[in-house]
CSV table of C-alpha atoms and ligand atoms in Angstrom, one decimal:
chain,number,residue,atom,x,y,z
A,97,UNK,CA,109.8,143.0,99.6
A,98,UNK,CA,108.7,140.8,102.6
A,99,UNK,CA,105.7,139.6,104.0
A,100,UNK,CA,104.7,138.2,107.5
A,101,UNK,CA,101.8,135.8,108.7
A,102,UNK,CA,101.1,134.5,111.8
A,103,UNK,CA,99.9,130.8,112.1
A,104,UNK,CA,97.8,130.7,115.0
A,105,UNK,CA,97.6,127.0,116.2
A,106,UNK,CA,93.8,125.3,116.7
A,107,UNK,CA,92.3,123.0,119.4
A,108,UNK,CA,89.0,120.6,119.1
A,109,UNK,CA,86.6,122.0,121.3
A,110,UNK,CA,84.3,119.3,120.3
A,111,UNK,CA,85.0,116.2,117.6
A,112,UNK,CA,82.1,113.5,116.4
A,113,UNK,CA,83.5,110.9,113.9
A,114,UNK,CA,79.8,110.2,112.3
A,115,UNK,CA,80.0,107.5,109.6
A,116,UNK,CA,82.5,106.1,107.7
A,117,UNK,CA,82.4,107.0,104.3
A,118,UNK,CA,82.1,104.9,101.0
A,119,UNK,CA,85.6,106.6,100.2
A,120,UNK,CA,87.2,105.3,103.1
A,121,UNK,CA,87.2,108.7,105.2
A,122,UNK,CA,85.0,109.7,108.4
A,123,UNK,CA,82.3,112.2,107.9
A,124,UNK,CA,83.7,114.9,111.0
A,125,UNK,CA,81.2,117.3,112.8
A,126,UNK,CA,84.0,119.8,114.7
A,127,UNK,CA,84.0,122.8,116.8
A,128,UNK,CA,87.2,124.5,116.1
A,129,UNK,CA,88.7,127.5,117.8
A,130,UNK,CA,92.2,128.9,117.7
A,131,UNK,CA,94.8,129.9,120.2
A,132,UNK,CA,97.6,131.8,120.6
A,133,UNK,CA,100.8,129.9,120.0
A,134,UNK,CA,101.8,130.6,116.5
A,135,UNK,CA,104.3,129.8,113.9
A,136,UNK,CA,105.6,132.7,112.2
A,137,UNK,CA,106.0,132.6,107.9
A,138,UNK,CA,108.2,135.3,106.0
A,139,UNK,CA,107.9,135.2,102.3
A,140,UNK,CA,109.9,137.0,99.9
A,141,UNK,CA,110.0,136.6,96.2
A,142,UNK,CA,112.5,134.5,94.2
A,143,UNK,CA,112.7,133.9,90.5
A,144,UNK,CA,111.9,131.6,88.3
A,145,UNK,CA,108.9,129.3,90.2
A,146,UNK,CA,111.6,128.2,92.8
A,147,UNK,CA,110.4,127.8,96.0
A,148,UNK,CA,113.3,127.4,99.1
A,149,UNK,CA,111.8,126.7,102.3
A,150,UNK,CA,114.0,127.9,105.5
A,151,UNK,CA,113.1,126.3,109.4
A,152,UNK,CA,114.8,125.6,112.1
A,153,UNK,CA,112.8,122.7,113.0
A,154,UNK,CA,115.0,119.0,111.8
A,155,UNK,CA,111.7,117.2,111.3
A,156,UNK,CA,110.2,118.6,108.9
A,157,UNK,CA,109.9,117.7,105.6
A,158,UNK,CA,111.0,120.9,103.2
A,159,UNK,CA,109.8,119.2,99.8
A,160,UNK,CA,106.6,118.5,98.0
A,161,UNK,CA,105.5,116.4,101.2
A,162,UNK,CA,105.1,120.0,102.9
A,163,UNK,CA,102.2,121.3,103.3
A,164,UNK,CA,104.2,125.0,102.9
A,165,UNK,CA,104.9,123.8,99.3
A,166,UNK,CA,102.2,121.8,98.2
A,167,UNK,CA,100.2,125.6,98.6
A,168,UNK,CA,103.3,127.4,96.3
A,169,UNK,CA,102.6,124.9,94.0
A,170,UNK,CA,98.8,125.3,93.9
A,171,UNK,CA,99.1,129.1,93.8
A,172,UNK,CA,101.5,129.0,91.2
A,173,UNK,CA,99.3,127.1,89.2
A,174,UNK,CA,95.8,128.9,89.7
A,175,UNK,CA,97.1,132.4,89.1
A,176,UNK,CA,100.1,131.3,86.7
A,177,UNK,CA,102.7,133.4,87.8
A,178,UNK,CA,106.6,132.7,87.3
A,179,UNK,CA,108.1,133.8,90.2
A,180,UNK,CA,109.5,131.7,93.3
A,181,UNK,CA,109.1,132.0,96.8
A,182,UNK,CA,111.7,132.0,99.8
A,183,UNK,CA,109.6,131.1,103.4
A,184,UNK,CA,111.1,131.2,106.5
A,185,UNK,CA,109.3,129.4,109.1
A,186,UNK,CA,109.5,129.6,112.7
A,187,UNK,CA,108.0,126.7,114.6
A,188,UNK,CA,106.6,127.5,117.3
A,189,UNK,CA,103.8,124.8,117.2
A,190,UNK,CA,104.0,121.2,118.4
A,191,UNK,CA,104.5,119.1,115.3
A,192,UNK,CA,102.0,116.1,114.8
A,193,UNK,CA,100.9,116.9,117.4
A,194,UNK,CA,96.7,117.2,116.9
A,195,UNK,CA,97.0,121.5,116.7
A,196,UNK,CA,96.8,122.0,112.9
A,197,UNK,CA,99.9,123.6,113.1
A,198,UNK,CA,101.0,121.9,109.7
A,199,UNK,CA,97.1,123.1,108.3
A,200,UNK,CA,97.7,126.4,109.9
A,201,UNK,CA,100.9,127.2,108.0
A,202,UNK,CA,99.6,126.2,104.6
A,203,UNK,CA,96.9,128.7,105.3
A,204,UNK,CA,99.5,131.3,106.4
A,205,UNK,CA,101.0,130.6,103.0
A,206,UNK,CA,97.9,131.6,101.1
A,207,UNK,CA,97.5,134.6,103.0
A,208,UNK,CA,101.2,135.3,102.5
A,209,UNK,CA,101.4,134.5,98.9
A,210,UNK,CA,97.7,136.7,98.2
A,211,UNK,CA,99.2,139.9,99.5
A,212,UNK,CA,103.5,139.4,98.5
A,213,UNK,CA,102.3,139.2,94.6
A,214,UNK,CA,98.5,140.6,95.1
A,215,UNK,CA,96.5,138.1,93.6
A,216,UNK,CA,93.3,139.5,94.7
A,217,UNK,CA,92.4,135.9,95.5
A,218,UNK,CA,89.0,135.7,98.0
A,219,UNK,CA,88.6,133.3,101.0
A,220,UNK,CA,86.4,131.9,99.2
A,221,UNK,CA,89.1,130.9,95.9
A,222,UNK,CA,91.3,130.4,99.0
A,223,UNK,CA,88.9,127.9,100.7
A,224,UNK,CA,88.4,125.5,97.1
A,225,UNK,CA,92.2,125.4,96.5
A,226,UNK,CA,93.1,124.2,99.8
A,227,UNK,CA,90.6,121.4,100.6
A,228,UNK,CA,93.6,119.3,98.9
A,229,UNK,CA,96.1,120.0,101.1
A,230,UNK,CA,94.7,119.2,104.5
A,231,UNK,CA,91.9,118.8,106.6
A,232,UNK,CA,92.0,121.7,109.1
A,233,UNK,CA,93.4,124.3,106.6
A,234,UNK,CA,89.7,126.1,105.5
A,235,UNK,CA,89.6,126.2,109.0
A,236,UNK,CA,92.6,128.0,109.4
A,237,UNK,CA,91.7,130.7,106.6
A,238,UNK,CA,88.4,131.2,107.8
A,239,UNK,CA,90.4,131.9,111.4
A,240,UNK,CA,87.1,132.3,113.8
A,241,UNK,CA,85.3,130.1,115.9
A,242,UNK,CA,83.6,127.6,113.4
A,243,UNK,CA,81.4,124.5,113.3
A,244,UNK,CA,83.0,122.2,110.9
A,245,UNK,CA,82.0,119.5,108.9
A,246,UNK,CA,82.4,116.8,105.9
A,247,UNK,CA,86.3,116.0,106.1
A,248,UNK,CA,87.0,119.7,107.2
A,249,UNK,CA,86.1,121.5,104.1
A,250,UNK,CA,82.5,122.8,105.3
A,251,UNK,CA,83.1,125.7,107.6
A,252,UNK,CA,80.5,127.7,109.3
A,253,UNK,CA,82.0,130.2,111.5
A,254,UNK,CA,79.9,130.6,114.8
A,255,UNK,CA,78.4,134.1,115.6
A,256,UNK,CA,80.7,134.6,118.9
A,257,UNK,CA,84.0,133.4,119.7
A,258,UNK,CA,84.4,130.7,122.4
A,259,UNK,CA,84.0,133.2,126.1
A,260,UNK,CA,87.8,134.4,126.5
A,261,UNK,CA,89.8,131.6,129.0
A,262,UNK,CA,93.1,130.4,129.1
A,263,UNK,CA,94.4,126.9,127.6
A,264,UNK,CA,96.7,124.7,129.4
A,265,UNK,CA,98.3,122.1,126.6
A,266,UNK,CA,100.6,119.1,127.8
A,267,UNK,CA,102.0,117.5,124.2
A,268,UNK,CA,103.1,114.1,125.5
A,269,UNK,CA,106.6,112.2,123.8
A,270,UNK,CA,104.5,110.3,121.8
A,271,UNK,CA,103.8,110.2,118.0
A,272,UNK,CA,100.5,109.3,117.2
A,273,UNK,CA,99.6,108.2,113.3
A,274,UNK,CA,96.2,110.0,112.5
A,275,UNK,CA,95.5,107.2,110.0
A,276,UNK,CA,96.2,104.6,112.7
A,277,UNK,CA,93.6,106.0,115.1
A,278,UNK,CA,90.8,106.2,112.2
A,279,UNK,CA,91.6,102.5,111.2
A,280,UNK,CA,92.1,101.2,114.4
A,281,UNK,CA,89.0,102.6,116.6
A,282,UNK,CA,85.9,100.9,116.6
A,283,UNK,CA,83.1,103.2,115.0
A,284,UNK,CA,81.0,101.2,117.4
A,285,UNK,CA,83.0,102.2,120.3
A,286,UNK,CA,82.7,105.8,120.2
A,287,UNK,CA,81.5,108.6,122.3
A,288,UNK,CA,79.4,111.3,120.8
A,289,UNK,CA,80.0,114.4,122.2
A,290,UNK,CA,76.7,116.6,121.7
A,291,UNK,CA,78.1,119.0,119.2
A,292,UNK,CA,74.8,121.1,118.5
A,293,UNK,CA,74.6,121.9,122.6
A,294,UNK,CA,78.2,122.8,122.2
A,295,UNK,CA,77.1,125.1,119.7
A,296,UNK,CA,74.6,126.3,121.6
A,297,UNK,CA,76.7,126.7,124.6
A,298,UNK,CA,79.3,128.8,122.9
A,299,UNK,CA,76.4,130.6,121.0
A,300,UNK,CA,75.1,131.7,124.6
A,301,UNK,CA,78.5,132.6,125.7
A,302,UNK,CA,77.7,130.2,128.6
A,303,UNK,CA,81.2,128.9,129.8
A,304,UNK,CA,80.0,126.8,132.2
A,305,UNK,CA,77.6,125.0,130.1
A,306,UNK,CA,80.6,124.9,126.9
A,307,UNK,CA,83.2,123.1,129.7
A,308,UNK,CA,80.5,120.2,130.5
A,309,UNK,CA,80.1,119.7,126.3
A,310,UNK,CA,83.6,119.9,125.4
A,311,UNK,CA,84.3,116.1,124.0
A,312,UNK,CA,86.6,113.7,121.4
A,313,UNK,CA,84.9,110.8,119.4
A,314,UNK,CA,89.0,110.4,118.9
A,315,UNK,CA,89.6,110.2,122.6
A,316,UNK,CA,88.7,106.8,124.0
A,317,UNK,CA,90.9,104.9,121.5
A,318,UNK,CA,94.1,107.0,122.4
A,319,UNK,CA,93.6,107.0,126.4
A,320,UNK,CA,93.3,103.3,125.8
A,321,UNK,CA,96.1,102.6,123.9
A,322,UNK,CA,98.4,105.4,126.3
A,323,UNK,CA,97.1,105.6,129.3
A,324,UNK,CA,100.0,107.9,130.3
A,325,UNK,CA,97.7,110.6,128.3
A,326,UNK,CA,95.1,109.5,130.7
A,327,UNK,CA,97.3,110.3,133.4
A,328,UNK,CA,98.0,113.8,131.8
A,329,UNK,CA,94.5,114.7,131.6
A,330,UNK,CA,93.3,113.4,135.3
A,331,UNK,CA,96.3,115.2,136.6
A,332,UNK,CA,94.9,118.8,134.8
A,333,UNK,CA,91.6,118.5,136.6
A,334,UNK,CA,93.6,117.2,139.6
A,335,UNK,CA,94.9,120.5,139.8
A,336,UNK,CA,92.1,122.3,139.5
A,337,UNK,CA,90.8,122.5,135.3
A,338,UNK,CA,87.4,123.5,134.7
A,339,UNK,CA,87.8,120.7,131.7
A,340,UNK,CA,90.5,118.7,129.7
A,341,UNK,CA,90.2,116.6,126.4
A,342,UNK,CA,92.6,115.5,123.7
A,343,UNK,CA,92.6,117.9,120.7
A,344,UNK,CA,92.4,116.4,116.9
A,345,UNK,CA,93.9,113.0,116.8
A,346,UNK,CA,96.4,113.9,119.7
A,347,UNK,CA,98.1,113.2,121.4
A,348,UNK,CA,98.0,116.7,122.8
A,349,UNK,CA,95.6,117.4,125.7
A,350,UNK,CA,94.3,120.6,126.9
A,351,UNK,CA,92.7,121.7,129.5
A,352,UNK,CA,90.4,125.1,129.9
A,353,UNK,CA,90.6,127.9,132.7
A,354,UNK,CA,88.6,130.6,133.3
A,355,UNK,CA,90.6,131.7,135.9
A,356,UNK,CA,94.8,132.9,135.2
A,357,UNK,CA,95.9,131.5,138.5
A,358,UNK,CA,94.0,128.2,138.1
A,359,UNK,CA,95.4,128.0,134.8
A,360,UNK,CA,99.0,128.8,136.3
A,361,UNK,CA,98.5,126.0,139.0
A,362,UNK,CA,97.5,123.4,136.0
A,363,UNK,CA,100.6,124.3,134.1
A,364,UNK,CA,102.7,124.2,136.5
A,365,UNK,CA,101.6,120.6,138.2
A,366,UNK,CA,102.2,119.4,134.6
A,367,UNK,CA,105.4,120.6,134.1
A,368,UNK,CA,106.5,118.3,136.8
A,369,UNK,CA,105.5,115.5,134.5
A,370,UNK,CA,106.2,116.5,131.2
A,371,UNK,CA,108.6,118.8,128.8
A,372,UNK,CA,106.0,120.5,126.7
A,373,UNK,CA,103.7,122.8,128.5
A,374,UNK,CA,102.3,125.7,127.6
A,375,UNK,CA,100.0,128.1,128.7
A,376,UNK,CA,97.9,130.3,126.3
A,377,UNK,CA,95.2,132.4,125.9
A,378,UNK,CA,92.0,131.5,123.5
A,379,UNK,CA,92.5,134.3,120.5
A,380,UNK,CA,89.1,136.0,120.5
A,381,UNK,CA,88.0,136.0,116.6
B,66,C5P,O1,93.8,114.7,107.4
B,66,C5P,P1,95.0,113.8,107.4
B,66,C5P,O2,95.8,113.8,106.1
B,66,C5P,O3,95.9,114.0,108.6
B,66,C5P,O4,94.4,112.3,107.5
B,66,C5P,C1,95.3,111.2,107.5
B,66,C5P,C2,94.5,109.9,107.4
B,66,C5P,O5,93.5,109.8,108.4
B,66,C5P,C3,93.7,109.8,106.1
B,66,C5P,O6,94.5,109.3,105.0
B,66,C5P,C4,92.6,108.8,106.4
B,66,C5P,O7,93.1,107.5,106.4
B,66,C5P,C5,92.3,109.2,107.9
B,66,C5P,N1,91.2,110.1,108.0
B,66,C5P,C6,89.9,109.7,107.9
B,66,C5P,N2,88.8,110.6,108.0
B,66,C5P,C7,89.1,111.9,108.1
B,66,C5P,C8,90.4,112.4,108.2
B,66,C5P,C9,91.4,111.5,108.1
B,66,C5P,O8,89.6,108.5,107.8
B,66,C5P,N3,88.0,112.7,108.2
């Protein structure tokens, strides 16, 4: 018996860090959406609670410090059954990268894991277990269009999809540490993108009005610091992008297109500058 999920990657349409918390985290308003460029998770049982995770990719971690088996763990442990899992992952998604693909995968894994040993377990159950294993994975179960809020655990899925486009997304050979940028930035610093005209915008299905919103609290600090991401994004609406902003905490840029050849013309004026390009579609959920 084996089971497949896809793990769509996500991009930040819009990000507002609002406050910092007494905790030490930032309060996050977020428009999420995801794409299509996807890891691909096989499951299959094994005995006795082992869990062996199989990837291509060198850099991940394939222990407790992966996302993938923190969410075994949990499951095992909220519907107490004995047996093991065997994943096989296929990255397909830039790692650290600011696309959730990490987030996306653990919420594969619930999925996976729900249907391989039918646990009957509701988005709901699946939302409260994951809130400790990342920030973007209720997103990722929830899989639509969503206004999201708190650290990423309040989710409230938008009535319509973002209008259909393509994405252009340049991941620069840079590593950015997500805790870095939130300790580093100055809260006084920031720009606010307008999330609730965002909302609006998408609401209305007015694509236009969504590229003008589109915006990264995140932003300013990173194009500082690397101004060869700067570079990336003038050079996407040098070649023609109806908008381009940094996703998450980057370093990834991407740039929307209404229009396949513009979007053709973007990716390939980037791939003149960098290795990872790729040009996908938004997936309409
Ligand atoms: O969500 P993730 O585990 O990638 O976050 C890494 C770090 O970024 C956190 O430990 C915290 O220092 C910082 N962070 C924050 N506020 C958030 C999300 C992350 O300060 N909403």
């Amino acid at each position: 018996m084996e089971v497949i999920e896809k793990a769509p990657a996500k991009i930040n349409l819009g990000l507002d860090v609002l406050y910092k918390r007494p905790d030490g985290y930032h309060e996050l308003e977020m428009i999420m959406t995801s794409i299509d460029l996807s890891d691909r998770l096989t499951f299959s049982p094994l005995p006795n609670k082992k869990i062996i995770i199989q990837t291509d990719n060198g850099f991940l971690p394939r222990d407790k410090k992966n996302n993938i088996y923190q969410t075994i763990e949990i499951m095992q442990k909220a519907y107490g059954f004995s047996d093991g899992v065997l994943v096989h992952l296929t990255k397909n998604i830039p790692v650290a990268a600011g696309l959730g693909g990490g987030s996306s995968d653990a919420a594969a894994t619930f999925r996976g894991l729900n249907r391989l040993f039918g646990l009957n377990a509701t988005l709901n159950d699946m939302v409260k277990l994951s809130i400790p294993v990342g920030t973007d994975v209720p997103f990722c179960l929830y899989g639509k269009t969503a206004l999201v809020k708190g650290l990423g655990d309040i989710v409230q899925p938008l009535e319509h999809s973002i209008p259909q486009c393509w994405v252009v997304l340049v991941k620069p050979k840079l590593s950015i540490s997500t805790p870095k940028v939130f300790s580093r930035m100055r809260l006084e610093e920031l720009h606010h993108p307008n999330i609730r005209a965002l909302k609006t915008a998408i609401e209305q299905q007015d694509y236009q009005q969504m590229t003008k919103e589109l915006g990264n609290s995140l932003e300013g600090y990173t194009l500082n610091k690397y101004p060869s991401v700067q570079g990336i994004k003038d050079k996407m609406l040098a070649f023609g992008a109806d908008a381009a902003v940094m996703s998450g905490s980057g370093p990834t840029v991407f740039a929307l297109c209404q229009h396949y050849s513009r979007a053709v013309r973007v990716a390939n004026g980037l791939r003149g500058f960098c290795d990872e390009v790729y040009l996908v579609r938004t997936l309409n959920q």
